[in-house]
Coordinates of C-alpha atoms in Angstrom, one line a residue:
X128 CA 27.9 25.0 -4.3
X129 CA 30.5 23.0 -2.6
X130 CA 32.8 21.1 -5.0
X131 CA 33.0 17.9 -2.6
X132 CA 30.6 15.1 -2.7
X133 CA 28.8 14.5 0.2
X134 CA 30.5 11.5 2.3
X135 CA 27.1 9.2 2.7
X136 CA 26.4 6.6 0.7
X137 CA 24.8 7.1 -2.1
X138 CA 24.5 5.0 -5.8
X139 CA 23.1 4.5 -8.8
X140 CA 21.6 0.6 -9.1
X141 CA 22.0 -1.3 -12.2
X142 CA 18.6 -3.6 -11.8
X143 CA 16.5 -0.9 -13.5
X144 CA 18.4 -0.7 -16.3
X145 CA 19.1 -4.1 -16.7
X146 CA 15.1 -5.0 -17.3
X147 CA 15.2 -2.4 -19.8
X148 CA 17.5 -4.2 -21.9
X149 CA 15.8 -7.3 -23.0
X150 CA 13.2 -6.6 -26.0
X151 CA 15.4 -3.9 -27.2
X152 CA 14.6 -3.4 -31.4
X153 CA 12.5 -6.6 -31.3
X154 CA 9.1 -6.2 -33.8
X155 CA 7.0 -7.8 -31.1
X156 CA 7.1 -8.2 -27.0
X157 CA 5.1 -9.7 -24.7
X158 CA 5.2 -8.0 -21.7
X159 CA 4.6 -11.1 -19.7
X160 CA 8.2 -12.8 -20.2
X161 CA 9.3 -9.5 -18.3
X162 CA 7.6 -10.9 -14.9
X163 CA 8.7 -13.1 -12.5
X164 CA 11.8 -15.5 -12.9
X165 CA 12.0 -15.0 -16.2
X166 CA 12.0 -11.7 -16.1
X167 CA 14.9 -11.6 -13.2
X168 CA 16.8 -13.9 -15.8
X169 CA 16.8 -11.8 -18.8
X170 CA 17.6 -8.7 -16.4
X171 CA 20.5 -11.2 -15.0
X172 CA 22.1 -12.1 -18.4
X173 CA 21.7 -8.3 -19.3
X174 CA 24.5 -7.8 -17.1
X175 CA 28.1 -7.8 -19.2
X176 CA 31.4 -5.6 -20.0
X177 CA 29.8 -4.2 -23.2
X178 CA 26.8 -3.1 -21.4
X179 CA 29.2 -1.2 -18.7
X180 CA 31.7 0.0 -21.1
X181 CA 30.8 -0.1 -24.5
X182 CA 30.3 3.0 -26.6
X183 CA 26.6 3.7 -25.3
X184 CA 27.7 1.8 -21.5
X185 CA 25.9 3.2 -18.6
X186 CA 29.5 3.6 -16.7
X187 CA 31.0 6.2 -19.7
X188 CA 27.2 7.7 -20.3
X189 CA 25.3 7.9 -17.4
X190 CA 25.4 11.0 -14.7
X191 CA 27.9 12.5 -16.3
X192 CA 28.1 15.6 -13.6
X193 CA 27.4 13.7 -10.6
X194 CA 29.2 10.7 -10.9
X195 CA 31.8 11.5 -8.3
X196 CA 28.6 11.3 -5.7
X197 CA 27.2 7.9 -6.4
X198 CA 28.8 4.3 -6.0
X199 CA 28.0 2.6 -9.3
X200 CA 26.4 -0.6 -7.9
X201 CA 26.3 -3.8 -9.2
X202 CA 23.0 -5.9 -9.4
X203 CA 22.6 -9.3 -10.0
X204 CA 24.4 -11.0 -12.6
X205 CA 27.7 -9.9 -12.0
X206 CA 29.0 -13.0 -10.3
X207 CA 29.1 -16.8 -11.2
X208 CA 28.7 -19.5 -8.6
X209 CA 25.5 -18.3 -7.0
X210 CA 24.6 -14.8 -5.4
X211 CA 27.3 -14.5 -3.3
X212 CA 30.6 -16.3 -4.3
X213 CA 32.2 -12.4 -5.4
X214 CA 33.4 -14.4 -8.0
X215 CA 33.3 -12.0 -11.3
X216 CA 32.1 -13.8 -14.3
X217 CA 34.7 -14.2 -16.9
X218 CA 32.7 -15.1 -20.0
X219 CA 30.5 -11.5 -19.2
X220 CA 33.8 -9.7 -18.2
X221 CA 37.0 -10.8 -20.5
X222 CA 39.1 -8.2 -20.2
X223 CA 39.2 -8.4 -16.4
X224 CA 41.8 -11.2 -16.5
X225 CA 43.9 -12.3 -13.1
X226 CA 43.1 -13.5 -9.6
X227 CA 39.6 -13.4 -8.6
X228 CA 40.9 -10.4 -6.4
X229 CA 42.6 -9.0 -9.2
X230 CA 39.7 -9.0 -11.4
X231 CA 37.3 -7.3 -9.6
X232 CA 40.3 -5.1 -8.7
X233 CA 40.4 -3.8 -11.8
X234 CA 36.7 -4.0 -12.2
X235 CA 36.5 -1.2 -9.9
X236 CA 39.7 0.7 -11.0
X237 CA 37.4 1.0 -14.5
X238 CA 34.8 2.2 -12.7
X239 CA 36.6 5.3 -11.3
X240 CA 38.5 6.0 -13.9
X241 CA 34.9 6.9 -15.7
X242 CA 34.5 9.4 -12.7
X243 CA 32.2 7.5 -10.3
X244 CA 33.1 7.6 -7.0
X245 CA 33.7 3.7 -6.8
X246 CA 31.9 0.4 -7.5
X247 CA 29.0 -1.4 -5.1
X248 CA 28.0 -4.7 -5.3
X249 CA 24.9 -6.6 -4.9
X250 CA 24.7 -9.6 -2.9
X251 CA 22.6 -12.4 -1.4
X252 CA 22.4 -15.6 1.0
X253 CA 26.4 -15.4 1.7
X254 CA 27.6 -18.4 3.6
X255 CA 28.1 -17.2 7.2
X256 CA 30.7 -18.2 9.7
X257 CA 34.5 -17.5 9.3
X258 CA 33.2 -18.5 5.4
X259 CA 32.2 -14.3 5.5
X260 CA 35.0 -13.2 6.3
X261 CA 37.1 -14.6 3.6
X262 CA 34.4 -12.7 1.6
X263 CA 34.9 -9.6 3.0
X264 CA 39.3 -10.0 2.8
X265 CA 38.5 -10.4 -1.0
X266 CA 36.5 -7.4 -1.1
X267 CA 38.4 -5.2 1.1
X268 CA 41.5 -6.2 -1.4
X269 CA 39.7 -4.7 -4.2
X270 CA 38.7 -1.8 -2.7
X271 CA 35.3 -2.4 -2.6
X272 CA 33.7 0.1 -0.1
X273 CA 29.7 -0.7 -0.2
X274 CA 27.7 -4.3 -0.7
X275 CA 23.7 -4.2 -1.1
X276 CA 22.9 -7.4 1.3
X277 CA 19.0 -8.6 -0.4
X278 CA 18.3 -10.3 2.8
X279 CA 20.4 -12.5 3.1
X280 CA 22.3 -12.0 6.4
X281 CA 19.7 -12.3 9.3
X282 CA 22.4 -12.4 12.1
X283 CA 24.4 -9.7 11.2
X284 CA 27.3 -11.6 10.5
X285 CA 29.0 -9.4 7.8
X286 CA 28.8 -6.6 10.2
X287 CA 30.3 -8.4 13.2
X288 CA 33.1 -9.5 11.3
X289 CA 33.3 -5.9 9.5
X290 CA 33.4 -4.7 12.9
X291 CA 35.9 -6.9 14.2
X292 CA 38.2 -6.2 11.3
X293 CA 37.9 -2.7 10.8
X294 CA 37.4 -3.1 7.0
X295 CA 35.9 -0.1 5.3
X296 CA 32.9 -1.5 3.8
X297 CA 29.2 -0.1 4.4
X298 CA 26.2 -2.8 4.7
X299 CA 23.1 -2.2 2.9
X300 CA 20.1 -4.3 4.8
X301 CA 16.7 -5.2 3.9
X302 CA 13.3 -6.5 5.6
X303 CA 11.8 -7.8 2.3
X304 CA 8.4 -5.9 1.4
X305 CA 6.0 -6.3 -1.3
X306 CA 5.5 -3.3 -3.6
X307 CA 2.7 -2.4 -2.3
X308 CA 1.4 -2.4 1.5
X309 CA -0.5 -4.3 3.5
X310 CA -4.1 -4.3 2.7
X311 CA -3.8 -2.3 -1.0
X312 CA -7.5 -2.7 -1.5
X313 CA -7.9 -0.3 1.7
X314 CA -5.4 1.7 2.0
X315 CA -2.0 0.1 1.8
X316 CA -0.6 1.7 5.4
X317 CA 2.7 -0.1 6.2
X318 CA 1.8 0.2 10.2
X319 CA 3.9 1.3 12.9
X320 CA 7.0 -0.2 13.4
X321 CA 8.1 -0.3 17.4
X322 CA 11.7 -0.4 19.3
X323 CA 12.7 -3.9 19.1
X324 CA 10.6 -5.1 15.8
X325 CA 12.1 -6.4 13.3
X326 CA 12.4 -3.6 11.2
X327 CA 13.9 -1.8 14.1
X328 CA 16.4 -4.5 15.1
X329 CA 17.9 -4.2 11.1
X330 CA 18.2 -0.8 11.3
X331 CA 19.8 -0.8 14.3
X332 CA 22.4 -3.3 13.5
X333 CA 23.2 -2.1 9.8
X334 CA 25.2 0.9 8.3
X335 CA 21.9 1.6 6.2
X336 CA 18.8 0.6 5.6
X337 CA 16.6 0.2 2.3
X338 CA 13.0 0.6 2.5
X339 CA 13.0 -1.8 -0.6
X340 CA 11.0 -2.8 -3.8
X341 CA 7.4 -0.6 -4.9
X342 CA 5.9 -0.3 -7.4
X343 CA 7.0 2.3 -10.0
X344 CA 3.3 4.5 -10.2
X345 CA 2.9 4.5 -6.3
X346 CA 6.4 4.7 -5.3
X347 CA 6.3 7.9 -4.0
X348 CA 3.4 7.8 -0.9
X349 CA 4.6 3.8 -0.3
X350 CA 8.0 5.2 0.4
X351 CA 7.0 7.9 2.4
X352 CA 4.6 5.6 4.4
X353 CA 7.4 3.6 5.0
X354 CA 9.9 6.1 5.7
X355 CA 6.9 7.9 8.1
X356 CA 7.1 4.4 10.1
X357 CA 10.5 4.2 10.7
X358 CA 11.5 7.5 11.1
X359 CA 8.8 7.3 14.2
X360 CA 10.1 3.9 15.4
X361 CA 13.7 5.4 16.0
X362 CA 12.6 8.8 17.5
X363 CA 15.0 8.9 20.5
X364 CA 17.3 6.2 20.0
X365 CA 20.6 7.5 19.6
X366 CA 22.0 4.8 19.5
X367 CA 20.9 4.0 16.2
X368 CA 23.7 4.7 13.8
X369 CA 22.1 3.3 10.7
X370 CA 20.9 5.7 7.2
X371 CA 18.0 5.2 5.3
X372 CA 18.0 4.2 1.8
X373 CA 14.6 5.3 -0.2
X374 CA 15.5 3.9 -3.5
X375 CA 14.6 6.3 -6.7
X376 CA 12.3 8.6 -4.7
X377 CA 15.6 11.1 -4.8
X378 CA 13.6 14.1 -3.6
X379 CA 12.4 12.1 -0.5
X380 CA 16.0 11.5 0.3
X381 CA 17.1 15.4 -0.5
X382 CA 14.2 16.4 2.2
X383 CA 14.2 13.9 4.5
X384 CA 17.9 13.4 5.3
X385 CA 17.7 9.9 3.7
X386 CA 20.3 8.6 1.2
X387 CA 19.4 7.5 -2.2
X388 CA 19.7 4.7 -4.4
X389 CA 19.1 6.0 -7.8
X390 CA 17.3 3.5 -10.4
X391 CA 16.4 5.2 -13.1
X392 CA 17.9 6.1 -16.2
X393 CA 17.2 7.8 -19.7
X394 CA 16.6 4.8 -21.8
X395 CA 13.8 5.2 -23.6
X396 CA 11.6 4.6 -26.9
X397 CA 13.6 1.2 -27.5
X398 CA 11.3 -1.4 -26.9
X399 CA 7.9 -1.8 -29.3
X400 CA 4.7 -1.0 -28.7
X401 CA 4.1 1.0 -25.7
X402 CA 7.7 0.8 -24.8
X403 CA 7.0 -1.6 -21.5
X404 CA 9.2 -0.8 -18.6
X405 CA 7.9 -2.3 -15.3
X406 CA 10.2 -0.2 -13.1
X407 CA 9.7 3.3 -14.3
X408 CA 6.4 4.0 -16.5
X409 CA 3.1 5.7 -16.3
X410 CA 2.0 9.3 -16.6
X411 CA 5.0 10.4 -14.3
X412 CA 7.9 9.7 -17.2
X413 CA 10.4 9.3 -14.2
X414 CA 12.7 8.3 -16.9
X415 CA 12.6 11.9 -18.2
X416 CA 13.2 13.7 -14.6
X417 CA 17.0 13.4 -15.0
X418 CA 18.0 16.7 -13.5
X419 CA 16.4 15.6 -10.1
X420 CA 18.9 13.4 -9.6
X421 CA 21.8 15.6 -10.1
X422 CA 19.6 18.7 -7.6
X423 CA 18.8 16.0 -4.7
X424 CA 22.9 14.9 -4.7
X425 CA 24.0 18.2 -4.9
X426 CA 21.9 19.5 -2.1
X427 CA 23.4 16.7 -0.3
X428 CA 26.6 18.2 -0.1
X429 CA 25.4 21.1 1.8
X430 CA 22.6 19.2 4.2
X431 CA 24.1 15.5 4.5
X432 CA 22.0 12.4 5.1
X433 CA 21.3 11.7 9.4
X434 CA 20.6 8.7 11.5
X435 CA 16.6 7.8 12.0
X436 CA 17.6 8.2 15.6
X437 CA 18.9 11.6 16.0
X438 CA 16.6 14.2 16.8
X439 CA 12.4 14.4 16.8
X440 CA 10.0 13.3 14.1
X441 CA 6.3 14.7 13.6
X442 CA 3.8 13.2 11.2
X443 CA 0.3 14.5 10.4
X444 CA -2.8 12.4 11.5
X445 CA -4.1 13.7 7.8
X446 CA -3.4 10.8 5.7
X447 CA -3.6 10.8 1.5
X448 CA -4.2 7.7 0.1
X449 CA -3.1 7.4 -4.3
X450 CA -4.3 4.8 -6.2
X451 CA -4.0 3.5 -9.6
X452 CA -5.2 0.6 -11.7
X453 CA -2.5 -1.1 -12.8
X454 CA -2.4 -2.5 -16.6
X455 CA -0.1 -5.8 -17.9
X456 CA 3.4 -4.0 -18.2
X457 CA 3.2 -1.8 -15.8
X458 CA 4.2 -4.1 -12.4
X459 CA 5.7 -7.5 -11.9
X460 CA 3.1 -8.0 -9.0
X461 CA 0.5 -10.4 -10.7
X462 CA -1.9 -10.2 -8.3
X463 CA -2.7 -6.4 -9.2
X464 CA -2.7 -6.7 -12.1
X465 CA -6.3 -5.4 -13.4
X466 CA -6.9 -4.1 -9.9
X467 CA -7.1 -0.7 -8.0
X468 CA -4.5 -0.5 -6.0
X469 CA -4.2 1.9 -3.4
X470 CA -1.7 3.5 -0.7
X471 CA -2.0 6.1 2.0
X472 CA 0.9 8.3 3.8
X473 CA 0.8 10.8 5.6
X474 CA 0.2 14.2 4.5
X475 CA 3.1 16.2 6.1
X476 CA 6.5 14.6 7.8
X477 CA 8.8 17.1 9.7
X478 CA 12.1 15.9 11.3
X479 CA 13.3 18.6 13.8
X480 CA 10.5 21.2 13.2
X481 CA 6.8 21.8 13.3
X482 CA 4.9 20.2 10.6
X483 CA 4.5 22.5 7.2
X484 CA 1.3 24.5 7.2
X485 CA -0.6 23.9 3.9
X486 CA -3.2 25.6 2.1
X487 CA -5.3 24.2 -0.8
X488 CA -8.2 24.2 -2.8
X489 CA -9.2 20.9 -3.0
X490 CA -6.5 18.3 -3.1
X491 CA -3.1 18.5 -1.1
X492 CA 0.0 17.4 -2.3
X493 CA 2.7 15.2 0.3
X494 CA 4.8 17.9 2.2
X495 CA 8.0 16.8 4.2
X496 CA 10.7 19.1 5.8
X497 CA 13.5 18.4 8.1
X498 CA 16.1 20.8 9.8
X499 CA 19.3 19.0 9.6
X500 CA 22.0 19.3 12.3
X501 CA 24.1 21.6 10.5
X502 CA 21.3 24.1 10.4
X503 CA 20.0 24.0 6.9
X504 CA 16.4 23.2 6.0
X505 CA 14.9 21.6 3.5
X506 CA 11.3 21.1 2.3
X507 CA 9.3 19.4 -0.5
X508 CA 6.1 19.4 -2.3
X509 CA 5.2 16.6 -4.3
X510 CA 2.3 15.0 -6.9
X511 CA -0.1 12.7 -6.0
X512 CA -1.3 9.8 -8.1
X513 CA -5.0 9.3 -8.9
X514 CA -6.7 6.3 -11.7
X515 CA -8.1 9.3 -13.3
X516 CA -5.7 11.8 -13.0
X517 CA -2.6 10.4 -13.1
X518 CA 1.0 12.0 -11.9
X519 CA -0.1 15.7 -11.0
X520 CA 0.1 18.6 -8.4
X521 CA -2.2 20.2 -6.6
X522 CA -2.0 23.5 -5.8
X523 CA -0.9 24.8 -2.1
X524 CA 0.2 27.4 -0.1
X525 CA 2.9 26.2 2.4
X526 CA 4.4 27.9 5.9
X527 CA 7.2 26.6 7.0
X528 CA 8.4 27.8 10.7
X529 CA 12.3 27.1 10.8
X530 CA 13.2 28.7 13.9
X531 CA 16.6 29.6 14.6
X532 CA 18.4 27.5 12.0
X533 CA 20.5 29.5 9.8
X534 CA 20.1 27.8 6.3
X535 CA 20.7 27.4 4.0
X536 CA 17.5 25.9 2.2
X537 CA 16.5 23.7 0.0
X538 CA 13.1 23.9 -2.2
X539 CA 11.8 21.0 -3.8
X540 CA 8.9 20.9 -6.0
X541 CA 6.3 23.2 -7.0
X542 CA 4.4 25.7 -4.8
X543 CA 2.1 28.4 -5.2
X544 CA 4.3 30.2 -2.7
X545 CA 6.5 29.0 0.3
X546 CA 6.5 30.8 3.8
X547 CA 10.2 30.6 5.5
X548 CA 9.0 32.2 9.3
X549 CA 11.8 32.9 11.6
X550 CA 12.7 33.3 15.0
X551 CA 14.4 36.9 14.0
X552 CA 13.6 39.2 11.9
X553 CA 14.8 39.1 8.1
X554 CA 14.7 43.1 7.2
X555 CA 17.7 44.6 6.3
X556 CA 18.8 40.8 4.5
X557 CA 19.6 40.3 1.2
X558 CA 18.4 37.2 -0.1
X559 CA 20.2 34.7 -3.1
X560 CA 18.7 31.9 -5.0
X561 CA 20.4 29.1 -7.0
X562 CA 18.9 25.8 -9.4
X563 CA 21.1 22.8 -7.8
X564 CA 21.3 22.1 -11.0
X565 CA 23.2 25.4 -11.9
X566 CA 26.8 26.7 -10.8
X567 CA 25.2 30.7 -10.4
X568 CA 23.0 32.3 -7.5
X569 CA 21.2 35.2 -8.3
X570 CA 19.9 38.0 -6.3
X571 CA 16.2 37.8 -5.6
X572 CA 15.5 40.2 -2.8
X573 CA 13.6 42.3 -4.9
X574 CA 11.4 39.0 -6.4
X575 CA 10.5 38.0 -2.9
X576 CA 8.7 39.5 0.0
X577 CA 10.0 40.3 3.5
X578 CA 7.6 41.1 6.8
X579 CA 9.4 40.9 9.9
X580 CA 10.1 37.5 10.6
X581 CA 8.3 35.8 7.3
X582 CA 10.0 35.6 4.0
X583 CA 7.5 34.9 1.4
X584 CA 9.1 33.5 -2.0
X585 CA 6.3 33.2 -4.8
X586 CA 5.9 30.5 -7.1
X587 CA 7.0 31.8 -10.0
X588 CA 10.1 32.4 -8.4
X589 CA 10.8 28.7 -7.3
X590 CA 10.1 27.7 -10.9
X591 CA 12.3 30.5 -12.3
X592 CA 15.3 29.5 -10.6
X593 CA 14.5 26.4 -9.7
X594 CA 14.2 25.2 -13.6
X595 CA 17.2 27.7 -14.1
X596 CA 19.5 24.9 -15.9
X597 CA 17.5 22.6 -16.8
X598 CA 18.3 19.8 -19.3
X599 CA 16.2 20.5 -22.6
X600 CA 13.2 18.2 -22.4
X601 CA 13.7 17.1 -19.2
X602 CA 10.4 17.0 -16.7
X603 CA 12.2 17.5 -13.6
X604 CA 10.6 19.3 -10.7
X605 CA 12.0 22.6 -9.8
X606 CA 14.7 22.4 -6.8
X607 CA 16.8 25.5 -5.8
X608 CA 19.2 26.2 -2.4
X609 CA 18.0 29.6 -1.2
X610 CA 20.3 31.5 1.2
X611 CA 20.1 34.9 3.4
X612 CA 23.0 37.7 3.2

């Protein structure tokens, strides 16, 4: 496992957390006062020095063994003067004392001294013109390296300046969406998205991309219906230099050479009641899948995130379509609430292969594989979401055909058993497993099965070493790096 952290960028968002904070040890909350503005206020005041760096702060206490691969970002509330004056708030950070340059300086000296690879910030509506660039001088002078843009530079002018200055700082961009697509009652499909759309033209003019807000119990088929759509709208633009950014879905990113920008966090059981969380609840317990975040950026530095634009995309005409009926507490989108939402993707996604083969009795769970350019292979297999199932994984069989690339490969999720099938034969080949969570591979040859040009690895054996080191309690999916000898 290579020692390095993979040179994208990835981080860890504060936003999540911060709406966990409010209601904290109270007898009593409505989850109501959670929505909306007030909601984004109480998240917004959440936001100080003791919550960073007190004795339970997220920056000494959170990702402990993959902090040197994540920007620890800043969301709202960090400033004063508006949503984009970079101006760090005194009264919420008093120790940071000095120049306004200074202070954040030393903001984000803190921050890497607690072993994270540096600080982000969140930003909105900056004032344009030469105005930007002043912005960006007091950034670069700190050191800051990545700013999350929520809409609020249509013409690009952060980046033409960045451009013209050389400063090294990345640009986050957004195209607003609601958490859920289009028509939800239907299907929710996000649509295709052409060359020269909107969409396309902020991907094309921006260092990455973020396919944006969902809602926490159909995250996982909105993103991918999003990420389906402009994946496909790139195919063949290689001029397109941008990355993109799927949020929490940190498995989505490990398969699908996206980068990540990780929400969720352990907090739990602090609140009363049912312990309302609007970002991350339901029968999934993301907030208990801890170790997937430390398997998808450690995959990461073997098979590094790609440009949209580089290479082929294939989806399935096979669409699945979740659903769920969402309950007070469990969105901030009020006009759900009570409702049956639901949201289609499609089945399988393959970026520089042939789509995965699956086999199942009954339901089929979302497949996605990509071949990177340095030759590794990755592929996942995740739940699906039902109103009267909830978070759970249909059996499959998958075959993967991975032609000439020599690995290594990544395994995500759960399988029955996966199929590698390669253009040469694999007898005579010893072959070595490893959790991404864990520091030891361990010879499997003998677990797995070898015919010619197939390599069949069972189930068992992905959860075996897959789950190898995982945390105690923790409801992770498996995900392992396989490699040939």
């Amino acid at each position: 496992m290579p020692e390095e952290p993979c040179s994208k960028p990835n981080y860890w968002c504060t936003w999540a957390a911060q709406n966990y904070m409010y209601g904290q040890n109270l007898p009593d909350l409505n989850p109501e006062v959670l929505e909306g503005d007030s909601g984004s206020r109480l998240a917004h005041n959440a936001m100080t020095e003791e919550t960073l760096f007190g004795k339970t702060g997220w920056a000494a206490n959170l990702f402990p063994r993959v902090r040197k691969d994540l920007f620890f970002l800043l969301d709202d509330g960090w400033e004063v003067g508006g949503t984009a004056t970079f101006e760090l708030d005194t009264k919420k950070f008093p120790s940071f004392t000095g120049s306004s340059a200074d202070r954040l300086g030393k903001l984000n000296r803190s921050i890497r001294d607690a072993g994270w690879r540096s600080l982000g910030l969140w930003c909105r509506n900056t004032p344009g013109g030469d105005a930007d660039r002043s912005l960006e001088a007091h950034s670069q002078s700190a050191e800051i390296k990545y700013w999350k843009i929520d809409i609020g530079d249509p013409t690009f002018n952060l980046v033409r300046l960045r451009n013209e200055t050389h400063i090294p700082l990345t640009l986050e961009h957004v195209h607003g969406e609601l958490p859920v697509n289009g028509d939800w009652r239907k299907d929710g499909r996000f649509g295709s998205q052409p060359w020269g759309s909107i969409r396309m033209e902020i991907l094309r003019h921006t260092d990455v991309y973020r396919t944006y807000d969902v809602t926490s119990i159909l995250s996982l088929p909105t993103t991918l219906d999003r990420v389906a759509e402009m994946l496909k709208g790139a195919e063949g633009h290689s001029e397109v230099r941008g990355l993109l950014n799927v949020e929490d879905e940190v498995y989505v990113a490990a398969a699908m050479g996206c980068t990540m920008g990780v929400m969720r966090h352990p907090l739990v059981g602090m609140r009363p009641g049912k312990d309302v969380d609007l970002f991350f609840n339901g029968p999934r317990q993301t907030k208990k899948r801890m170790d997937e975040v430390v398997r998808a950026l450690r995959w990461q530095r073997i098979a590094p995130p790609f440009s949209p634009g580089v290479g082929s995309v294939t989806l399935s005409d096979e669409v699945l379509t979740d659903s769920w009926n969402f309950e007070r507490g469990q969105t901030w989108q009020n006009e759900i609430i009570g409702a049956t939402v639901r949201q289609g993707a499609p089945a399988c996604l393959a970026r520089n292969l042939s789509l995965p083969s699956v086999r199942a009795n009954g339901d089929k769970p979302f497949v996605f594989a990509t071949r990177f350019p340095n030759g590794a292979v990755a592929i996942a297999a995740q739940e699906r979401t039902q109103a009267d199932k909830g978070w759970y994984m249909p059996a499959c069989d998958v075959t993967l055909d991975i032609g000439n690339a020599p690995g290594p490969y990544g395994v995500f999720g759960y399988f029955e058993g996966l199929t590698l099938v390669s253009d040469k034969p694999f007898q005579g080949k010893r072959v070595f497993a490893q959790d991404l969570a864990g520091d030891e591979a361990i010879d499997v040859t003998s677990l797995v099965q070898i015919r010619s040009k197939n390599l069949y690895i069972p189930g068992k054996v992905i959860r075996r070493v897959g789950l190898q080191n995982a945390t105690p309690g923790d409801l992770s999916a498996p995900g392992l790096v396989v490699a040939i000898g």
